[in-house]
Each structure stands twice: as structure tokens, then as C-alpha cells.
Coordinates of C-alpha atoms and ligand atoms in Angstrom, one line a residue:
M656 CA 160.6 86.1 224.3
A657 CA 161.0 88.7 221.6
L658 CA 158.7 89.1 218.7
V659 CA 160.5 89.9 215.3
V660 CA 159.0 90.5 211.9
Q661 CA 161.4 89.5 209.1
K662 CA 160.5 90.9 205.4
F663 CA 162.1 89.3 202.6
G664 CA 162.0 91.2 198.9
G665 CA 161.7 89.7 195.6
T666 CA 165.3 88.7 195.1
S667 CA 165.4 87.0 198.4
V668 CA 162.7 84.5 197.5
A669 CA 163.4 84.7 193.6
D670 CA 163.6 80.7 193.4
A671 CA 163.0 77.7 195.7
A672 CA 166.9 77.4 196.9
K673 CA 166.7 81.1 198.1
I674 CA 163.0 80.6 199.6
M675 CA 164.9 77.5 201.3
N676 CA 167.5 79.7 202.4
A677 CA 164.9 82.4 203.9
A678 CA 163.2 79.8 205.6
R679 CA 166.1 78.8 207.6
K680 CA 166.9 82.4 208.4
A681 CA 162.9 82.5 210.1
I682 CA 163.2 79.2 211.7
R683 CA 166.6 80.3 213.3
R684 CA 164.8 83.1 215.0
H685 CA 162.2 80.9 216.2
E686 CA 164.5 78.3 217.5
A687 CA 166.3 81.2 219.3
G688 CA 162.9 81.4 221.3
D689 CA 161.3 84.2 219.5
R690 CA 158.1 85.1 218.0
V691 CA 158.1 85.4 214.1
V692 CA 156.0 86.8 211.4
V693 CA 157.4 86.5 208.2
V694 CA 156.1 89.1 205.4
V695 CA 157.0 88.0 201.8
S696 CA 157.2 89.8 198.4
A697 CA 156.7 88.2 195.1
M698 CA 159.2 85.9 193.6
G699 CA 162.1 88.1 191.8
H700 CA 160.5 90.1 189.0
Q701 CA 156.7 88.2 189.2
T702 CA 155.3 91.6 189.9
D703 CA 157.0 93.3 186.6
I704 CA 156.0 89.9 184.8
L705 CA 152.3 90.6 185.5
V706 CA 152.1 94.3 185.0
D707 CA 153.7 93.3 181.9
L708 CA 151.0 90.6 180.8
A709 CA 148.0 92.9 181.3
K710 CA 149.3 95.6 179.4
Q711 CA 149.6 92.9 176.9
I712 CA 145.8 92.8 176.9
T713 CA 145.0 96.3 177.3
D714 CA 146.7 99.7 178.0
R715 CA 144.2 101.2 180.1
P716 CA 143.3 98.1 182.7
S717 CA 140.8 98.4 185.5
A718 CA 142.4 99.1 188.8
R719 CA 140.8 97.0 190.6
E720 CA 141.3 94.2 188.4
M721 CA 145.1 94.9 188.3
D722 CA 145.4 94.7 192.0
M723 CA 143.5 91.4 192.1
L724 CA 146.2 90.3 189.6
L725 CA 149.5 91.9 191.2
S726 CA 148.3 90.4 194.8
T727 CA 148.8 87.1 193.4
G728 CA 152.6 87.3 193.0
E729 CA 152.6 87.5 197.0
Q730 CA 150.1 84.9 197.2
V731 CA 152.1 82.3 195.5
S732 CA 155.4 83.2 197.6
V733 CA 153.7 83.0 200.6
A734 CA 152.2 79.4 200.1
L735 CA 155.7 78.5 199.0
F736 CA 157.4 80.1 201.9
A737 CA 155.0 78.0 204.5
M738 CA 155.7 74.7 202.5
A739 CA 159.6 75.3 202.9
I740 CA 159.5 75.8 206.8
H741 CA 157.1 72.5 207.0
A742 CA 159.7 70.7 204.7
L743 CA 162.3 71.9 207.4
G744 CA 159.9 70.3 210.1
H745 CA 158.2 73.5 211.8
K746 CA 155.1 75.0 211.9
A747 CA 154.0 77.9 209.6
V748 CA 150.5 79.2 208.4
S749 CA 150.3 81.3 205.4
L750 CA 148.3 84.3 205.0
T751 CA 147.1 86.9 202.3
G752 CA 146.5 90.5 203.7
A753 CA 142.5 89.9 203.9
Q754 CA 143.1 87.0 206.0
I755 CA 145.6 89.1 208.2
G756 CA 143.1 92.0 208.7
I757 CA 145.1 94.4 206.9
K758 CA 141.9 96.9 206.1
T759 CA 142.6 99.9 203.5
D760 CA 141.1 102.6 201.7
S761 CA 139.7 102.3 198.1
V762 CA 142.3 103.8 196.0
H763 CA 143.5 100.9 193.8
G764 CA 146.9 100.8 193.3
K765 CA 148.3 103.0 196.1
A766 CA 145.9 102.0 198.8
R767 CA 146.5 103.2 202.7
I768 CA 146.1 100.8 205.2
R769 CA 143.2 102.2 207.9
S770 CA 143.8 99.5 210.4
I771 CA 144.8 95.7 210.9
S772 CA 143.8 93.5 213.2
T773 CA 146.0 91.1 215.3
D774 CA 143.8 88.5 216.8
H775 CA 144.4 86.0 214.4
V776 CA 148.1 86.4 214.0
E777 CA 148.6 86.5 217.7
S778 CA 146.6 83.3 218.5
L779 CA 148.9 81.5 215.4
L780 CA 151.8 82.7 217.3
A781 CA 150.8 81.7 220.7
D782 CA 150.1 78.4 218.9
G783 CA 153.8 78.2 218.1
A784 CA 153.6 78.6 214.1
I785 CA 155.8 81.0 212.4
V786 CA 153.2 83.2 210.4
I787 CA 153.8 84.2 206.8
A788 CA 152.3 87.2 205.6
A789 CA 151.9 88.4 202.4
G790 CA 153.4 91.6 201.8
F791 CA 152.0 94.5 199.4
Q792 CA 148.4 93.8 200.0
G793 CA 144.9 94.6 201.8
I794 CA 141.4 94.8 201.5
D795 CA 138.6 97.4 201.7
Q796 CA 135.4 97.7 203.2
D797 CA 133.8 96.0 200.3
G798 CA 136.1 93.1 200.4
N799 CA 138.2 94.2 197.2
I800 CA 141.8 93.3 197.3
T801 CA 143.9 96.6 197.3
T802 CA 147.6 96.8 196.8
L803 CA 150.1 99.4 198.7
G804 CA 152.0 100.5 195.9
R805 CA 155.4 99.3 194.1
G806 CA 157.6 98.2 197.0
G807 CA 154.8 98.1 199.4
S808 CA 155.8 94.9 201.3
D809 CA 157.8 97.1 203.5
T810 CA 155.2 99.0 204.4
T811 CA 153.1 95.9 205.2
A812 CA 156.1 94.6 207.7
V813 CA 156.6 97.6 209.5
A814 CA 152.8 98.4 210.0
L815 CA 152.7 94.6 211.5
A816 CA 155.7 95.3 213.6
A817 CA 154.0 98.3 214.5
V818 CA 150.7 96.8 215.4
L819 CA 152.1 93.6 217.0
G820 CA 154.6 95.6 218.9
A821 CA 157.4 94.0 217.7
D822 CA 161.0 94.3 219.0
L823 CA 162.6 94.8 215.4
C824 CA 161.3 94.8 212.2
E825 CA 164.3 93.2 209.7
I826 CA 164.4 93.8 206.0
F827 CA 166.3 91.3 204.2
T828 CA 167.4 92.4 200.4
D829 CA 170.0 92.4 198.1
V830 CA 171.8 94.8 199.4
D831 CA 173.4 94.7 202.9
G832 CA 172.2 97.9 204.4
V833 CA 171.2 101.4 203.5
Y834 CA 173.8 102.8 201.5
T835 CA 175.0 107.0 201.3
T836 CA 173.3 106.6 197.8
D837 CA 172.3 103.7 195.7
P838 CA 175.4 101.5 195.2
R839 CA 174.2 100.6 191.5
I840 CA 175.1 104.3 190.9
L841 CA 177.7 105.1 192.8
P842 CA 179.8 101.9 193.4
E843 CA 181.9 104.3 196.0
A844 CA 178.8 104.5 198.3
R845 CA 179.5 103.4 201.7
R846 CA 177.0 101.4 203.9
L847 CA 175.6 103.5 207.3
P848 CA 175.6 101.5 210.5
A849 CA 173.0 103.7 211.5
I850 CA 170.3 106.2 210.2
A851 CA 167.5 108.5 211.7
Y852 CA 163.9 108.0 210.5
D853 CA 163.6 111.5 209.4
E854 CA 166.7 110.5 207.2
M855 CA 165.5 107.6 205.8
L856 CA 162.2 109.2 205.2
E857 CA 163.6 112.1 203.3
L858 CA 165.8 109.8 201.2
A859 CA 163.1 107.1 200.7
S860 CA 160.8 109.8 199.7
L861 CA 163.5 111.5 197.4
G862 CA 164.1 108.4 195.7
A863 CA 166.5 105.9 197.8
G864 CA 164.6 102.6 196.5
V865 CA 165.6 100.7 199.1
M866 CA 162.9 101.5 201.4
H867 CA 159.5 101.9 200.6
S868 CA 159.0 105.5 202.1
R869 CA 155.5 105.0 203.9
S870 CA 157.2 102.1 205.8
I871 CA 159.3 104.7 207.5
E872 CA 156.2 106.6 208.1
F873 CA 155.2 103.6 210.3
A874 CA 158.2 103.4 212.0
K875 CA 158.5 106.7 213.1
K876 CA 155.2 107.2 214.3
F877 CA 154.9 103.8 216.2
G878 CA 158.7 103.7 217.4
V879 CA 159.4 100.5 216.0
P880 CA 163.2 99.9 215.3
V881 CA 163.9 98.9 211.7
M882 CA 167.3 96.9 210.4
V883 CA 168.2 96.6 206.8
R884 CA 170.5 93.7 206.4
S885 CA 171.5 91.2 203.3
S886 CA 169.6 88.0 202.7
F887 CA 173.0 86.8 201.5
K888 CA 175.3 87.8 203.7
E889 CA 175.9 87.3 207.4
M890 CA 176.8 90.7 208.7
P891 CA 174.9 93.7 210.6
G892 CA 173.1 96.0 208.2
T893 CA 172.0 99.4 209.2
M894 CA 169.7 100.4 212.1
I895 CA 167.0 102.9 211.5
V896 CA 165.9 104.3 214.6
A897 CA 165.0 107.8 216.4
A898 CA 167.0 110.8 215.8
D899 CA 168.1 110.9 219.6
R900 CA 170.0 107.4 219.0
A901 CA 171.1 108.3 215.6
P902 CA 174.3 110.1 214.5
Q903 CA 173.8 113.9 213.9
R904 CA 175.4 114.5 210.4
P905 CA 175.4 117.4 208.0
A906 CA 175.1 114.9 205.3
S907 CA 173.9 111.2 205.5
G908 CA 173.1 110.3 202.1
V909 CA 172.6 111.8 198.6
A910 CA 169.0 110.5 196.7
L911 CA 168.3 110.5 193.1
A912 CA 164.9 110.6 191.8
K913 CA 165.7 109.8 187.8
D914 CA 162.3 110.8 186.3
E915 CA 160.8 114.2 187.6
A916 CA 158.5 116.3 186.0
R917 CA 158.1 120.3 186.0
F918 CA 154.9 122.0 185.7
T919 CA 155.1 126.1 185.7
L920 CA 151.9 128.0 185.6
E921 CA 153.0 131.3 184.4
N922 CA 151.7 134.8 185.1
V923 CA 149.3 133.8 187.6
P924 CA 147.3 136.7 189.0
D925 CA 149.0 137.0 192.3
E926 CA 146.0 136.9 194.8
P927 CA 145.5 134.5 197.6
G928 CA 143.5 131.6 196.0
A929 CA 145.6 130.7 193.1
S930 CA 147.9 128.1 194.5
H931 CA 145.2 126.4 196.1
A932 CA 142.6 126.4 193.2
V933 CA 146.0 124.3 191.5
F934 CA 146.6 122.3 194.3
S935 CA 143.3 121.1 195.6
R936 CA 142.6 120.0 192.2
L937 CA 145.9 117.8 192.2
A938 CA 144.9 116.4 195.7
K939 CA 141.4 115.2 194.3
A940 CA 143.4 113.3 191.7
G941 CA 145.6 111.7 194.5
I942 CA 148.6 113.5 193.1
A943 CA 151.4 114.2 195.9
V944 CA 153.7 116.8 194.7
D945 CA 157.1 118.2 195.5
M946 CA 159.5 121.2 195.4
I947 CA 156.5 123.8 195.1
V948 CA 158.0 127.3 194.4
Q949 CA 156.4 130.2 194.0
N950 CA 158.3 133.4 192.8
V951 CA 158.2 136.7 194.6
G952 CA 155.3 138.5 192.1
Q953 CA 155.9 141.2 189.7
Q954 CA 153.2 143.4 188.3
G955 CA 150.7 141.6 190.4
K956 CA 151.7 138.2 188.6
A957 CA 153.4 135.1 189.8
D958 CA 154.9 131.9 188.5
I959 CA 153.8 128.6 190.8
S960 CA 155.8 125.4 189.8
F961 CA 156.1 122.1 191.0
T962 CA 157.3 118.9 190.1
V963 CA 155.7 115.3 190.2
P964 CA 157.1 111.7 189.2
G965 CA 157.3 111.6 185.4
D966 CA 155.0 108.6 185.4
E967 CA 152.1 111.1 186.6
A968 CA 152.8 114.1 184.1
M969 CA 150.0 112.8 181.7
A970 CA 147.6 113.3 184.7
V971 CA 148.9 116.3 186.0
R972 CA 149.0 118.1 182.4
E973 CA 145.3 118.0 182.0
I974 CA 144.7 118.8 185.4
V975 CA 147.3 122.2 185.1
E976 CA 146.1 123.3 181.8
A977 CA 142.5 123.6 182.7
V978 CA 143.1 125.5 186.4
G979 CA 145.5 127.5 184.3
R980 CA 142.8 128.6 182.0
E981 CA 140.1 129.3 184.6
L982 CA 143.1 131.2 186.6
G983 CA 143.9 133.4 183.5
A984 CA 147.3 132.1 183.8
G985 CA 149.6 133.4 181.0
G986 CA 150.3 129.6 180.1
V987 CA 151.5 126.2 181.3
S988 CA 155.1 125.1 180.7
S989 CA 156.6 121.7 181.4
D990 CA 159.5 120.0 181.3
E991 CA 160.2 116.0 181.7
G992 CA 163.4 115.5 180.8
L993 CA 164.6 116.2 184.7
A994 CA 166.2 114.3 187.7
K995 CA 165.9 115.4 191.3
V996 CA 169.1 115.2 193.5
S997 CA 168.8 115.5 197.5
L998 CA 171.1 115.8 200.0
V999 CA 169.9 114.7 203.3
G1000 CA 171.1 115.2 207.3
V1001 CA 169.3 115.8 210.2
G1002 CA 173.0 117.7 211.3
M1003 CA 172.4 120.1 208.6
A1004 CA 170.4 122.9 210.4
S1005 CA 173.2 123.4 212.7
A1006 CA 176.1 123.1 210.1
E1007 CA 176.9 126.5 208.0
G1008 CA 177.9 126.2 204.6
V1009 CA 176.3 123.1 203.6
A1010 CA 174.3 124.7 200.1
G1011 CA 176.9 126.5 199.5
R1012 CA 179.0 123.6 199.3
M1013 CA 176.9 121.5 197.3
F1014 CA 176.2 124.1 194.6
T1015 CA 179.8 124.6 194.2
A1016 CA 180.5 120.9 193.5
L1017 CA 177.6 120.9 190.8
A1018 CA 179.3 124.1 189.6
Q1019 CA 182.5 122.4 189.2
H1020 CA 181.1 119.5 187.2
K1021 CA 179.2 122.1 185.1
I1022 CA 176.0 121.0 186.1
N1023 CA 173.1 123.6 185.8
V1024 CA 170.8 123.8 188.8
R1025 CA 167.0 124.2 187.3
M1026 CA 165.6 124.7 190.7
I1027 CA 166.0 124.6 194.5
T1028 CA 164.2 123.5 197.7
T1029 CA 165.5 123.2 200.9
S1030 CA 164.2 122.0 204.4
E1031 CA 165.8 121.8 207.6
I1032 CA 167.4 118.1 206.7
K1033 CA 167.7 118.6 203.1
I1034 CA 168.5 120.0 199.9
S1035 CA 167.0 119.0 196.7
V1036 CA 167.9 120.6 193.1
L1037 CA 166.4 119.7 189.8
V1038 CA 168.7 119.0 187.0
A1039 CA 168.9 117.8 183.6
R1040 CA 168.1 113.9 183.7
D1041 CA 171.5 113.2 181.6
D1042 CA 173.2 115.0 184.8
G1043 CA 171.6 112.9 187.4
P1044 CA 174.3 110.3 188.3
A1045 CA 177.4 112.9 187.8
A1046 CA 175.4 115.3 190.2
V1047 CA 175.0 112.3 192.6
Q1048 CA 178.6 111.8 192.4
A1049 CA 179.7 115.4 192.8
V1050 CA 177.5 116.2 196.0
H1051 CA 178.6 112.8 197.2
R1052 CA 182.5 113.2 196.9
A1053 CA 181.8 117.3 198.0
F1054 CA 180.6 115.7 201.7
G1055 CA 182.9 113.2 201.5
L1056 CA 180.4 110.3 202.0
E1057 CA 182.8 107.8 200.1
S1058 CA 184.8 107.7 203.2
A1059 CA 181.9 107.9 205.6
G1060 CA 183.3 104.4 206.2
A1061 CA 180.4 102.0 208.1
S1062 CA 181.9 101.9 212.0
D1063 CA 179.6 99.1 213.3
T1064 CA 180.7 99.7 216.5
A1065 CA 178.4 102.6 216.3
A1066 CA 175.3 100.5 215.3
A1067 CA 176.2 98.0 217.9
A1068 CA 176.2 100.9 220.8
I1069 CA 172.4 101.5 219.6
E1070 CA 170.0 99.6 221.6
A1071 CA 167.3 98.1 219.3
G1072 CA 164.5 99.1 221.7
R1073 CA 161.6 100.4 220.6
S1074 CA 160.4 103.8 221.2
S1075 CA 157.3 105.6 222.0
P1076 CA 154.8 106.1 219.7
L1077 CA 154.3 109.6 218.6
E1078 CA 151.6 111.8 220.7
V1079 CA 149.4 112.2 217.3
V1080 CA 149.1 108.6 216.6
R1081 CA 146.4 108.7 219.2
R1082 CA 144.3 110.8 217.1
L1083 CA 144.3 109.4 213.8
E1084 CA 141.5 107.8 212.4
G1085 CA 143.3 105.6 209.9
M1086 CA 146.8 104.1 211.2
E1087 CA 148.3 105.4 207.8
D1088 CA 146.7 108.9 208.0
L1089 CA 148.4 112.0 207.5
A1090 CA 149.8 112.9 211.1
I1091 CA 150.1 116.5 211.8
E1092 CA 152.0 117.5 214.8
D1093 CA 152.3 121.5 215.4
C1094 CA 152.0 124.3 213.7
V1095 CA 154.1 127.4 215.0
L1096 CA 155.0 130.6 214.1
D1097 CA 158.8 132.6 213.6
A1098 CA 159.1 136.1 213.1
S1099 CA 162.3 136.5 213.2
Q1100 CA 163.6 136.3 209.8
A1101 CA 164.5 138.5 206.9
L1102 CA 163.9 137.5 203.2
V1103 CA 166.4 138.2 200.6
T1104 CA 165.4 138.2 196.7
F1105 CA 167.0 138.0 193.6
T1106 CA 165.8 138.4 190.4
D1107 CA 167.1 138.3 186.9
L1108 CA 170.3 136.4 187.8
P1109 CA 171.8 134.6 184.8
D1110 CA 170.7 131.1 184.2
T1111 CA 174.0 129.4 183.9
P1112 CA 176.1 127.0 186.2
G1113 CA 177.4 128.3 189.1
V1114 CA 174.9 131.0 190.1
A1115 CA 173.6 129.7 193.0
A1116 CA 177.0 128.5 194.1
E1117 CA 178.4 132.0 193.6
V1118 CA 175.4 133.6 195.4
F1119 CA 175.9 131.0 198.6
E1120 CA 179.8 131.2 198.6
E1121 CA 179.5 134.7 199.1
V1122 CA 176.9 134.7 201.7
G1123 CA 178.8 132.0 203.2
R1124 CA 182.0 134.1 203.7
A1125 CA 179.8 136.8 204.8
G1126 CA 179.2 134.5 207.8
L1127 CA 175.5 134.2 207.2
F1128 CA 173.5 131.8 208.5
V1129 CA 171.1 130.8 205.7
D1130 CA 167.9 129.2 206.4
M1131 CA 165.4 128.5 203.4
I1132 CA 166.7 128.6 200.2
V1133 CA 164.3 128.8 197.0
Q1134 CA 165.4 128.7 193.2
S1135 CA 162.5 129.1 190.8
H1136 CA 162.8 127.5 187.6
P1137 CA 164.4 130.0 185.0
R1138 CA 162.3 131.8 182.5
D1139 CA 163.8 134.0 179.6
G1140 CA 167.3 132.8 180.5
R1141 CA 166.7 134.3 184.0
A1142 CA 166.5 133.2 187.4
E1143 CA 165.1 133.9 190.7
I1144 CA 166.9 132.8 194.3
S1145 CA 165.2 134.1 198.0
F1146 CA 166.7 132.8 201.0
T1147 CA 165.9 133.7 204.4
V1148 CA 168.1 134.8 207.1
P1149 CA 167.9 135.7 211.0
A1150 CA 166.3 139.3 211.3
G1151 CA 169.6 140.2 213.1
D1152 CA 171.4 139.5 210.1
R1153 CA 169.3 142.0 207.6
D1154 CA 171.4 144.7 206.9
K1155 CA 174.4 142.4 206.4
A1156 CA 172.6 140.2 204.0
A1157 CA 171.3 143.5 202.4
D1158 CA 174.7 144.5 201.7
V1159 CA 176.0 141.3 200.6
A1160 CA 173.1 141.0 198.4
A1161 CA 173.6 144.3 197.0
R1162 CA 177.2 143.5 196.1
I1163 CA 176.2 140.6 194.6
A1164 CA 173.3 142.0 192.4
A1165 CA 175.8 144.8 191.0
S1166 CA 178.5 142.0 189.7
R1167 CA 175.6 139.9 187.9
R1168 CA 173.6 142.7 186.8
A1169 CA 170.5 141.3 188.5
T1170 CA 168.3 142.9 191.3
A1171 CA 168.1 142.3 194.9
A1172 CA 165.4 143.0 197.4
D1173 CA 165.1 142.4 201.2
V1174 CA 162.1 142.1 203.3
P1175 CA 163.2 143.0 207.0
H1176 CA 160.8 141.0 208.8
V1177 CA 158.8 138.2 207.5
A1178 CA 156.6 135.5 209.4
K1179 CA 157.6 131.5 208.7
L1180 CA 155.2 129.2 209.7
S1181 CA 156.0 125.7 210.1
I1182 CA 153.6 122.6 210.2
T1183 CA 155.7 119.6 211.3
G1184 CA 154.5 115.7 211.6
V1185 CA 155.2 112.6 209.2
G1186 CA 154.0 112.0 205.7
I1187 CA 153.5 115.6 204.8
R1188 CA 155.1 115.2 201.2
S1189 CA 153.9 111.9 200.6
H1190 CA 150.2 112.4 201.1
A1191 CA 148.3 114.4 198.5
G1192 CA 146.3 117.1 200.1
M1193 CA 149.1 118.9 202.4
A1194 CA 149.2 121.4 200.2
D1195 CA 145.6 122.0 199.8
R1196 CA 145.2 121.8 203.4
L1197 CA 147.2 124.7 203.5
F1198 CA 146.5 126.7 200.8
A1199 CA 142.7 126.6 201.4
P1200 CA 142.3 128.4 205.2
L1201 CA 145.4 130.7 203.9
A1202 CA 143.2 132.1 200.8
A1203 CA 140.1 131.9 202.7
A1204 CA 142.0 134.3 205.2
G1205 CA 143.1 136.4 202.7
V1206 CA 146.6 135.9 202.9
N1207 CA 149.1 135.2 200.2
V1208 CA 152.0 132.9 200.2
D1209 CA 155.0 134.5 199.5
L1210 CA 157.0 130.7 199.6
V1211 CA 156.9 127.3 200.3
S1212 CA 159.4 124.2 201.0
T1213 CA 157.9 121.1 201.7
S1214 CA 159.7 117.9 203.4
E1215 CA 158.1 114.6 204.4
V1216 CA 158.5 115.7 208.2
R1217 CA 158.2 119.5 207.9
L1218 CA 156.1 122.1 205.8
N1219 CA 157.5 125.9 206.0
V1220 CA 155.7 128.8 204.7
L1221 CA 156.5 132.4 204.7
V1222 CA 154.0 135.0 204.3
A1223 CA 154.2 139.0 205.0
A1224 CA 155.0 139.8 208.8
E1225 CA 151.6 141.1 209.3
H1226 CA 149.6 138.2 208.4
G1227 CA 151.7 135.8 210.9
E1228 CA 149.6 135.9 213.8
R1229 CA 146.2 135.3 211.5
S1230 CA 147.5 132.6 209.6
L1231 CA 149.0 131.3 212.4
T1232 CA 145.7 131.2 214.0
V1233 CA 143.6 129.3 210.9
L1234 CA 146.0 127.1 210.3
R1235 CA 145.9 125.9 213.5
Q1236 CA 142.2 125.5 213.5
A1237 CA 142.0 124.3 209.8
L1238 CA 144.8 121.2 211.5
G1239 CA 142.6 120.7 214.5
L1240 CA 145.4 122.1 216.5
A1241 CA 143.6 124.6 217.9
Ligands
LIG2757 P1 163.7 94.2 197.6 O1 163.2 93.6 196.2 O2 164.3 93.8 199.0 O3 162.3 94.9 198.3 P2 164.3 96.6 196.5 O4 165.2 96.3 195.0 O5 163.0 97.2 196.5 O6 164.7 95.3 197.2 O7 165.7 97.6 197.1 C1 167.1 97.2 197.2 C2 167.7 98.0 196.1 O8 167.6 99.4 196.8 C3 169.4 97.6 195.9 O9 169.7 97.0 195.2 C4 169.6 99.2 195.4 O10 170.1 99.2 194.4 C5 168.4 100.0 195.9 N1 169.0 101.2 196.4 C6 168.8 103.0 196.3 N2 169.2 103.6 197.4 C7 169.6 102.7 197.8 C8 170.5 103.5 199.2 N3 170.6 104.2 199.7 N4 171.0 102.2 199.9 C9 170.9 101.0 199.4 N5 170.6 100.6 198.5 C10 169.8 101.3 197.7
LIG2758 N1 155.7 92.7 194.7 C1 155.4 94.2 195.0 C2 156.4 94.8 193.9 O1 157.4 94.8 193.6 C3 155.7 94.5 196.6 C4 157.2 94.7 197.2 O2 157.9 94.0 196.3 O3 157.5 95.1 198.1 O4 156.5 96.3 194.2
LIG2759 MG1 161.9 96.8 197.9

């Protein structure tokens, strides 16, 4: 007898007929002999309607009251869902987040789950009832209702599946699976029969709205197999599983974050501690940053740039301007009309020329790349907001994703068993805390930096095509935001290729009237874990100990599962020691 958690999103319970339809699915599972927990979202656009109502009263509603309001949406749908099951002749009990015992922290509007008690749900299941749980909500230690953030019912579902030891978590939605990109943006997108946790984590946190990214953190940490499938069509969907069970592709999908804001602190004194000052303040405000780029300092000054979701721009501006003044920065610039396009694939790290191909596709469509960051399994570029959809299409086609063809034999071959939970889970205080797995030092890389490159479409493409033709295997790539019409690009290669890289760089620099410099040995520190980018404060936890040890950070690249920093080779060992200590790995 299996235990299955089924989650129905807003469109799947938008009216009475759809609720009846969803109830029948739950009953079918139950009749097949499984124990069933159903997690339900608010009906249709109910949450938006409630948000809008609040706005009509005040433009600064209290966060606590907002959660009180929004949680009602799910309370309506669980009650109706339970009634539907009763009407069909079966036993069901609906529960709010508090009644289940979903304890969260007190960050209203984006609360994180600390613990879930299973007693109540388990006794109801043992009693033969189908349990109908309200998604998206919990309760803090003082009894206040909290919500998990928009789209958070996915997270309730996977978290419940994790603590109950469910055999499968089915996410029923209005698409029939996870696609190579949002099918609403690009109709030629294809459904993927299977995808790795790490890929889904990246895609979701970089803009693919099909899953709440925090739900995939749970899935990965606790080894929960997740199936995304259609509420309306009987067909296989997409299995989200551990990497060793998923296909290894250089490119699995493209994500678009439609509204991003970039901030740059210009001419910051280039000394240890500057980054820490900025990111600790943002962390305190609960703001998670992405695409952190620090250009290589000149004349003792450096620029620090990063991106945040557009709706956080107002809060971020106040903070960054204050910190800029304290640090004696030259100024703060920002740009809000931006989109972030990311290519994700777990097989990227072992494929050559992926970056070059992506930049070339963008250049062919005359799309100017404003900033670049990479990690082992993703490449993100910042482009003008209006270029977003065209950029997605260009990249999607460049990797042949439109003919990726969902072969369901591949999915069928994947046994939907649970993977074992990650080792770190035992060390976590709260279930949803940032999970750091390891921190390691790699001293085998060389760094090449171009300054003064012209900021025109195609520059990155030309650089990385040439680098690719020379057979160089590039690891980290960072392009800082252009200033005065000039851009800066840095990348790392294996130290053994340093001479070749220096030659190629000199050639490229000469033909573009840019300057190339190289550092034969740099130290790369990699922190691995789950939720690294989406938990505000990782950057802070990284920069604080390094600043205290007097180590200057040269480059940073982030992803959900890994954060890399480059420091001078002579600081490698010391940085490793202080970081391991600070991260509790010592
Ligand atoms: P629900 O209300 O069921 O939670 P959502 O609207 O949150 O549904 O998520 C489903 C939507 O996610 C789809 O309709 C689709 O437009 C969008 N989406 C974005 N990226 C992807 C993707 N890569 N694959 C599938 N759907 C995606
Ligand atoms: N009802 C909530 C929202 O619309 C949660 C969810 O649907 O996942 O964001
Ligand atoms: Mg959703």
C-alpha cells in the first residue's frame, strides 16, 4: 500500500465541476489501495483577487493581516474538496496548515517551514480517510497564520510527502509536464519525460513558474520523487528525480525571469569587506540576490553588481544607496527594464562550447548581453526586457530543444522510488534551512580577464567562439555590466591551458582594442548544498569570514546548488579553512 500526495493547483480547482473532477482522481488512487493526501491551492485566481482587495483598502497592508487574508483562499477550497469526496461516497477530512501542524518561521509572505507534525494526518489516514490539506500556509510559534510565498502550495505538497515518507508526489496542473521552456512563451517548447532535481531547481528559481523552487529543495533534500502532470488529460507527465536517474543533457531547458533589476555600486574601494557590507545588509532585509558580479578592480576601485527580482527593487535601492555612502562608493546605478535568460543542463559541465553556442545565438538575433554568470549546470544572461522572449527562442533553437521530443519510454524506465535523503538533512534545525553539503578548494585553474571590450551585440559570442576553436575548456564565465560603453569579461580555464589561453586572449584583445590580462593560478572555492541562491544570506555567510581573514574575492558565481568564489592562489588554503569553519563543516 503506497502513500501518495496529490497537489491540485488553482486552475485545477477553479470551479465546482473541476473540484469534482479532481476529487475523482483522489478517489481512484484511494480505491487502488493507496493512502492519499491531497494538497489544494485557492480556486482559480482567488489569491490575486484577495491581493487586489487589500490594495483597494491600503497600499501598505500589514504583512500579518495579508497572510490572514490570503490563507482564506485555500481554506475555501479544502472544505469544498472534502465535500466533493463525501458526495462521491468516501471519507475525507480537510485541514488548515495550523491543524496539520505546519510550523514556520515568522517571515510573513515568505515563511519557511521549520517542522511538520505527522500524527494527526497519519491517524486520519489510518482511519481510511483521504486527507485534504490546505496548501501555501502554516503557523508560527506565536500562533500567527503565515504563508509560504506565491506558488507555495507545491512546497506544502512536497514537504508533506517528505515527512510522511510518501512514495510519490503528483503535481496536477494546467500543463502536462515540465517543458523545455514555458509553452506560453514559446509554443514549440517540448515536454521533458524526466528531469533531474538540480535542473528543476535551477529552472524554477530562474523563472520557470511551473514549480515553486522551494518545493524542489524539499524533493532533493528528502529524495521525494515528483511527477508533474495534467489535471485534465490522462497522460504521463514529467518525473523529477535524482541526477543519477535522469538523462544527462548539456541543455535541458531555458528559463525566463521577465522582470529583473540590476544594481551596481561603482568605484567601491577594492578591499576585503566591501561586498560583505552590501550583502549582509540585504540578507538582513531577507532579500536574495542573484548574478553577483564583481569586476576585477582597477586603481584600487571595483564595481559590485547584482540582480534582484523587479518587485524588490524599491527596498533594495534604499539599502544600496545607504551602504554606498558608508563605503565611499563613487555612486549607485541601476537598471530596471531587464530580463534574465538562463540555459540549464546537468550535462553542461562536460560538454564543450555550450557558452559559445548560446552567445552566438543571441548575437545572431542582435540581442545585446548586459551581464553573464555561469555555474556548472547553468548559464544566465541579462538582456533588455523586451528582448526576453526572442532570446528564449534563439537559445532554445540553438540547442535543438524544439525537437527534444518527449520519449516516454525514458520516463517509464525510471522507477519512481524514493532516493535516500541527503546526509545534511540530519544536521538541519528547520526542515527548510539552507543545507550546506561541502566546501572544497580547486587550485588548478587560471584566470583570463578582458577589460575595455566594446559593449556591442556579439562580443561575448566572438570571444567564446574563438576560445572554443582553440579547444579551451572554459569553466567560470563572468561578464560585468558595461560602463561607458566598455565591457569586462573574465573566464577560467585549467591551469595547464594557461599559455594557450593567454595567446588566444592576446589575439582577441588586439583585434578588439581591448586589454587582456591573465593570472596563471587562482584558487576556486566551491560551496555545494541546496537552496544556496534562494536563501537570503548565503552571500553574507560567504563574504563575512573572508573579509575577516583579509581575503579579497575576485569573482563569484552562484546557482541553487553551488556557489563558486575565486580568490588569489596564495589565499586558497586559508580561505578554505575559514569558510569550512564558518559553515560548520570544520
Ligand atoms: P498551478 O496553479 O497549477 O500551480 P502554475 O500557473 O503555477 O499552475 O504553473 C503552471 C504554468 O507554468 C503553466 O501554465 C506554464 O505557463 C508555466 N510554465 C513556466 N515555465 C514552464 C515550463 N518550463 N514547463 C511547463 N510550464 C511552465
Ligand atoms: N494560492 C497561492 C498562490 O496563488 C498558492 C499556490 O497557488 O500555490 O500563490
Ligand atoms: Mg503553481
